[in-house]
GROMACS .gro file of C-alpha atoms in nm:
model
  205
    1MET     CA    1  11.590   8.051   7.889
    2ASP     CA    2  11.386   8.326   8.026
    3SER     CA    3  11.526   8.270   8.373
    4LEU     CA    4  11.876   8.285   8.254
    5LEU     CA    5  11.826   8.602   8.055
    6ASN     CA    6  11.660   8.765   8.369
    7ALA     CA    7  11.953   8.649   8.579
    8ALA     CA    8  12.202   8.803   8.334
    9ASP     CA    9  11.998   9.111   8.315
   10THR     CA   10  11.998   9.155   8.694
   11ALA     CA   11  12.378   9.102   8.707
   12LEU     CA   12  12.432   9.372   8.449
   13ARG     CA   13  12.195   9.629   8.613
   14THR     CA   14  12.336   9.565   8.949
   15LEU     CA   15  12.705   9.598   8.847
   16PHE     CA   16  12.684   9.868   8.567
   17ALA     CA   17  12.365  10.073   8.585
   18THR     CA   18  12.250  10.329   8.812
   19PRO     CA   19  12.004  10.178   9.064
   20ARG     CA   20  11.665  10.310   9.086
   21ALA     CA   21  11.479  10.298   9.413
   22SER     CA   22  11.110  10.258   9.424
   23GLN     CA   23  11.093  10.438   9.765
   24SER     CA   24  11.252  10.754   9.878
   25CYS     CA   25  11.572  10.746  10.057
   26PRO     CA   26  11.525  10.759  10.438
   27THR     CA   27  11.607  11.090  10.582
   28LEU     CA   28  11.584  11.269  10.919
   29PRO     CA   29  11.440  11.602  10.780
   30ASP     CA   30  11.527  11.806  11.097
   31ALA     CA   31  11.877  11.668  11.135
   32VAL     CA   32  12.152  11.852  10.931
   33THR     CA   33  12.461  11.633  10.855
   34GLU     CA   34  12.795  11.809  10.894
   35LEU     CA   35  13.102  11.606  10.875
   36SER     CA   36  13.466  11.655  10.900
   37ASP     CA   37  13.689  11.488  10.631
   38PRO     CA   38  13.779  11.199  10.857
   39ASP     CA   39  13.432  11.151  10.943
   40LYS     CA   40  13.332  11.151  10.583
   41ARG     CA   41  13.597  10.882  10.504
   42LYS     CA   42  13.471  10.677  10.806
   43ALA     CA   43  13.118  10.690  10.682
   44ALA     CA   44  13.204  10.615  10.334
   45GLY     CA   45  13.400  10.312  10.418
   46LEU     CA   46  13.093  10.172  10.615
   47MET     CA   47  12.848  10.260  10.347
   48ARG     CA   48  13.069  10.101  10.087
   49VAL     CA   49  13.053   9.772  10.307
   50ASN     CA   50  12.677   9.823  10.309
   51HIS     CA   51  12.661   9.873   9.929
   52VAL     CA   52  12.852   9.554   9.869
   53GLY     CA   53  12.602   9.375  10.101
   54GLU     CA   54  12.317   9.494   9.865
   55VAL     CA   55  12.516   9.364   9.556
   56CYS     CA   56  12.549   9.038   9.729
   57ALA     CA   57  12.170   9.031   9.802
   58GLN     CA   58  12.094   9.092   9.445
   59ALA     CA   59  12.312   8.802   9.347
   60LEU     CA   60  12.187   8.563   9.614
   61TYR     CA   61  11.815   8.614   9.554
   62THR     CA   62  11.853   8.609   9.186
   63ALA     CA   63  12.047   8.270   9.200
   64GLN     CA   64  11.798   8.112   9.437
   65ALA     CA   65  11.507   8.227   9.223
   66LEU     CA   66  11.681   8.065   8.927
   67THR     CA   67  11.718   7.710   9.096
   68THR     CA   68  11.386   7.679   9.270
   69PRO     CA   69  11.125   7.462   9.074
   70ASN     CA   70  10.853   7.623   9.312
   71LYS     CA   71  10.689   7.916   9.138
   72ALA     CA   72  10.539   8.070   9.465
   73LEU     CA   73  10.904   8.042   9.611
   74ARG     CA   74  11.052   8.194   9.297
   75ASP     CA   75  10.815   8.482   9.322
   76HIS     CA   76  10.914   8.526   9.700
   77PHE     CA   77  11.279   8.549   9.598
   78THR     CA   78  11.207   8.796   9.315
   79LYS     CA   79  11.002   9.009   9.530
   80ALA     CA   80  11.281   9.026   9.793
   81CYS     CA   81  11.539   9.106   9.517
   82ILE     CA   82  11.328   9.399   9.407
   83GLU     CA   83  11.288   9.533   9.749
   84GLU     CA   84  11.671   9.504   9.809
   85THR     CA   85  11.714   9.735   9.498
   86ASP     CA   86  11.602  10.019   9.722
   87HIS     CA   87  11.888   9.960   9.954
   88LEU     CA   88  12.119   9.916   9.669
   89ALA     CA   89  12.026  10.259   9.535
   90TRP     CA   90  12.014  10.428   9.885
   91THR     CA   91  12.376  10.321   9.962
   92ALA     CA   92  12.502  10.428   9.604
   93GLN     CA   93  12.340  10.760   9.659
   94ARG     CA   94  12.505  10.810  10.000
   95LEU     CA   95  12.837  10.697   9.869
   96GLU     CA   96  12.815  10.970   9.604
   97ALA     CA   97  12.714  11.225   9.853
   98LEU     CA   98  13.000  11.142  10.076
   99GLY     CA   99  13.239  11.182   9.775
  100SER     CA  100  13.338  10.833   9.747
  101ARG     CA  101  13.266  10.523   9.518
  102PRO     CA  102  13.138  10.161   9.549
  103SER     CA  103  13.408   9.879   9.587
  104ILE     CA  104  13.604   9.807   9.283
  105LEU     CA  105  13.558   9.437   9.361
  106ASN     CA  106  13.187   9.444   9.302
  107PRO     CA  107  13.193   9.186   9.029
  108LEU     CA  108  13.390   8.946   9.231
  109TRP     CA  109  13.155   8.984   9.531
  110TYR     CA  110  12.870   8.932   9.289
  111ALA     CA  111  13.007   8.623   9.144
  112GLY     CA  112  13.084   8.471   9.479
  113ALA     CA  113  12.737   8.540   9.622
  114PHE     CA  114  12.561   8.409   9.299
  115GLY     CA  115  12.763   8.094   9.362
  116LEU     CA  116  12.658   8.058   9.707
  117GLY     CA  117  12.286   8.112   9.600
  118LEU     CA  118  12.299   7.858   9.345
  119LEU     CA  119  12.459   7.604   9.597
  120ALA     CA  120  12.190   7.675   9.864
  121GLY     CA  121  11.911   7.640   9.592
  122ARG     CA  122  12.053   7.307   9.488
  123MET     CA  123  12.015   7.180   9.839
  124GLY     CA  124  11.647   7.217   9.820
  125ASP     CA  125  11.389   7.497   9.910
  126ALA     CA  126  11.398   7.458  10.284
  127TRP     CA  127  11.778   7.472  10.294
  128SER     CA  128  11.765   7.783  10.067
  129LEU     CA  129  11.506   7.945  10.286
  130GLY     CA  130  11.725   7.876  10.568
  131PHE     CA  131  12.018   8.037  10.408
  132VAL     CA  132  11.822   8.356  10.364
  133VAL     CA  133  11.718   8.346  10.735
  134GLU     CA  134  12.075   8.327  10.858
  135THR     CA  135  12.209   8.570  10.598
  136GLU     CA  136  11.955   8.824  10.697
  137ARG     CA  137  11.988   8.793  11.061
  138GLN     CA  138  12.365   8.825  11.021
  139VAL     CA  139  12.332   9.133  10.809
  140GLY     CA  140  12.081   9.285  11.060
  141ALA     CA  141  12.342   9.244  11.347
  142HIS     CA  142  12.606   9.381  11.097
  143LEU     CA  143  12.392   9.694  11.038
  144GLN     CA  144  12.315   9.721  11.415
  145SER     CA  145  12.701   9.755  11.483
  146HIS     CA  146  12.727  10.009  11.196
  147LEU     CA  147  12.469  10.227  11.401
  148SER     CA  148  12.734  10.244  11.666
  149LEU     CA  149  13.021  10.302  11.439
  150LEU     CA  150  12.899  10.558  11.199
  151PRO     CA  151  12.978  10.930  11.303
  152GLU     CA  152  12.728  11.054  11.546
  153GLY     CA  153  12.655  11.360  11.305
  154ASP     CA  154  12.589  11.137  10.992
  155HIS     CA  155  12.224  11.145  11.023
  156GLU     CA  156  12.168  11.058  10.663
  157SER     CA  157  12.364  10.731  10.675
  158ARG     CA  158  12.203  10.638  11.014
  159ALA     CA  159  11.877  10.671  10.872
  160ILE     CA  160  11.938  10.474  10.566
  161VAL     CA  161  12.113  10.184  10.784
  162ALA     CA  162  11.820  10.179  11.057
  163GLN     CA  163  11.564  10.132  10.775
  164MET     CA  164  11.784   9.875  10.588
  165ARG     CA  165  11.816   9.678  10.919
  166SER     CA  166  11.436   9.670  10.961
  167ASP     CA  167  11.383   9.562  10.606
  168GLU     CA  168  11.644   9.270  10.652
  169LEU     CA  169  11.495   9.132  10.965
  170ARG     CA  170  11.157   9.139  10.801
  171HIS     CA  171  11.300   8.922  10.518
  172ALA     CA  172  11.441   8.674  10.763
  173ASP     CA  173  11.105   8.651  10.932
  174ASP     CA  174  10.927   8.595  10.595
  175ALA     CA  175  11.174   8.322  10.490
  176ALA     CA  176  11.143   8.165  10.837
  177ALA     CA  177  10.754   8.163  10.792
  178ALA     CA  178  10.789   8.025  10.424
  179GLY     CA  179  10.960   7.690  10.581
  180ALA     CA  180  11.302   7.752  10.623
  181THR     CA  181  11.519   7.485  10.785
  182GLU     CA  182  11.770   7.608  11.048
  183LEU     CA  183  12.132   7.578  10.926
  184PRO     CA  184  12.382   7.388  11.136
  185GLN     CA  185  12.603   7.597  11.348
  186PRO     CA  186  12.928   7.520  11.148
  187VAL     CA  187  12.754   7.650  10.863
  188LYS     CA  188  12.664   7.953  11.021
  189GLU     CA  189  13.012   8.017  11.161
  190LEU     CA  190  13.138   7.966  10.801
  191MET     CA  191  12.919   8.222  10.675
  192ARG     CA  192  13.027   8.480  10.954
  193ALA     CA  193  13.397   8.416  10.861
  194ALA     CA  194  13.322   8.481  10.489
  195ALA     CA  195  13.126   8.785  10.575
  196LYS     CA  196  13.422   8.928  10.798
  197VAL     CA  197  13.660   8.888  10.519
  198MET     CA  198  13.419   9.071  10.263
  199THR     CA  199  13.355   9.346  10.494
  200THR     CA  200  13.716   9.399  10.606
  201VAL     CA  201  13.829   9.416  10.228
  202ALA     CA  202  13.527   9.608  10.095
  203GLU     CA  203  13.562   9.898  10.352
  204ARG     CA  204  13.903   9.973  10.200
  205ILE     CA  205  13.879   9.867   9.834
   0.00000   0.00000   0.00000
């Protein structure tokens, strides 16, 4: 019952509360961001996608923590979820600074990711960890692409994305070290296809 209540609390805080970061938002103190209106819209679309990714991360890790019978692994997922809260807060703050908003479909994204997390968890701990490895590696590649897509002058967004990428790849390495099973290639491709749909829609809505 406690686990279910914690999962519900995480969902409500992720979707309806203002996230609070435990670490300061990454910045480049000597670089001043000055953007035109088109560049602001471009940056906002990309940061909205990244914010959706963090909403999904909260859902995935919460569902995986809920399904594993292994306390050490549950603590691993919970710790990663807490660390991802920093990313959630940073992207929300950046969206506000850009005069934009998160995706209106966040409850849908959260529900879908939570369902995937439950499915991964039910397949066993090694598969669940494998899902984390592949997810975080794909996210890392996605964030790397955003570093080339963001306006050159948007130093604040670029600093956030660079730090997020470093953290996500560390999460992938941690999951691999914890005993992850490598996912079959068709599963990886299906994950890429689902992510493509999400990023395309979230950039606009």
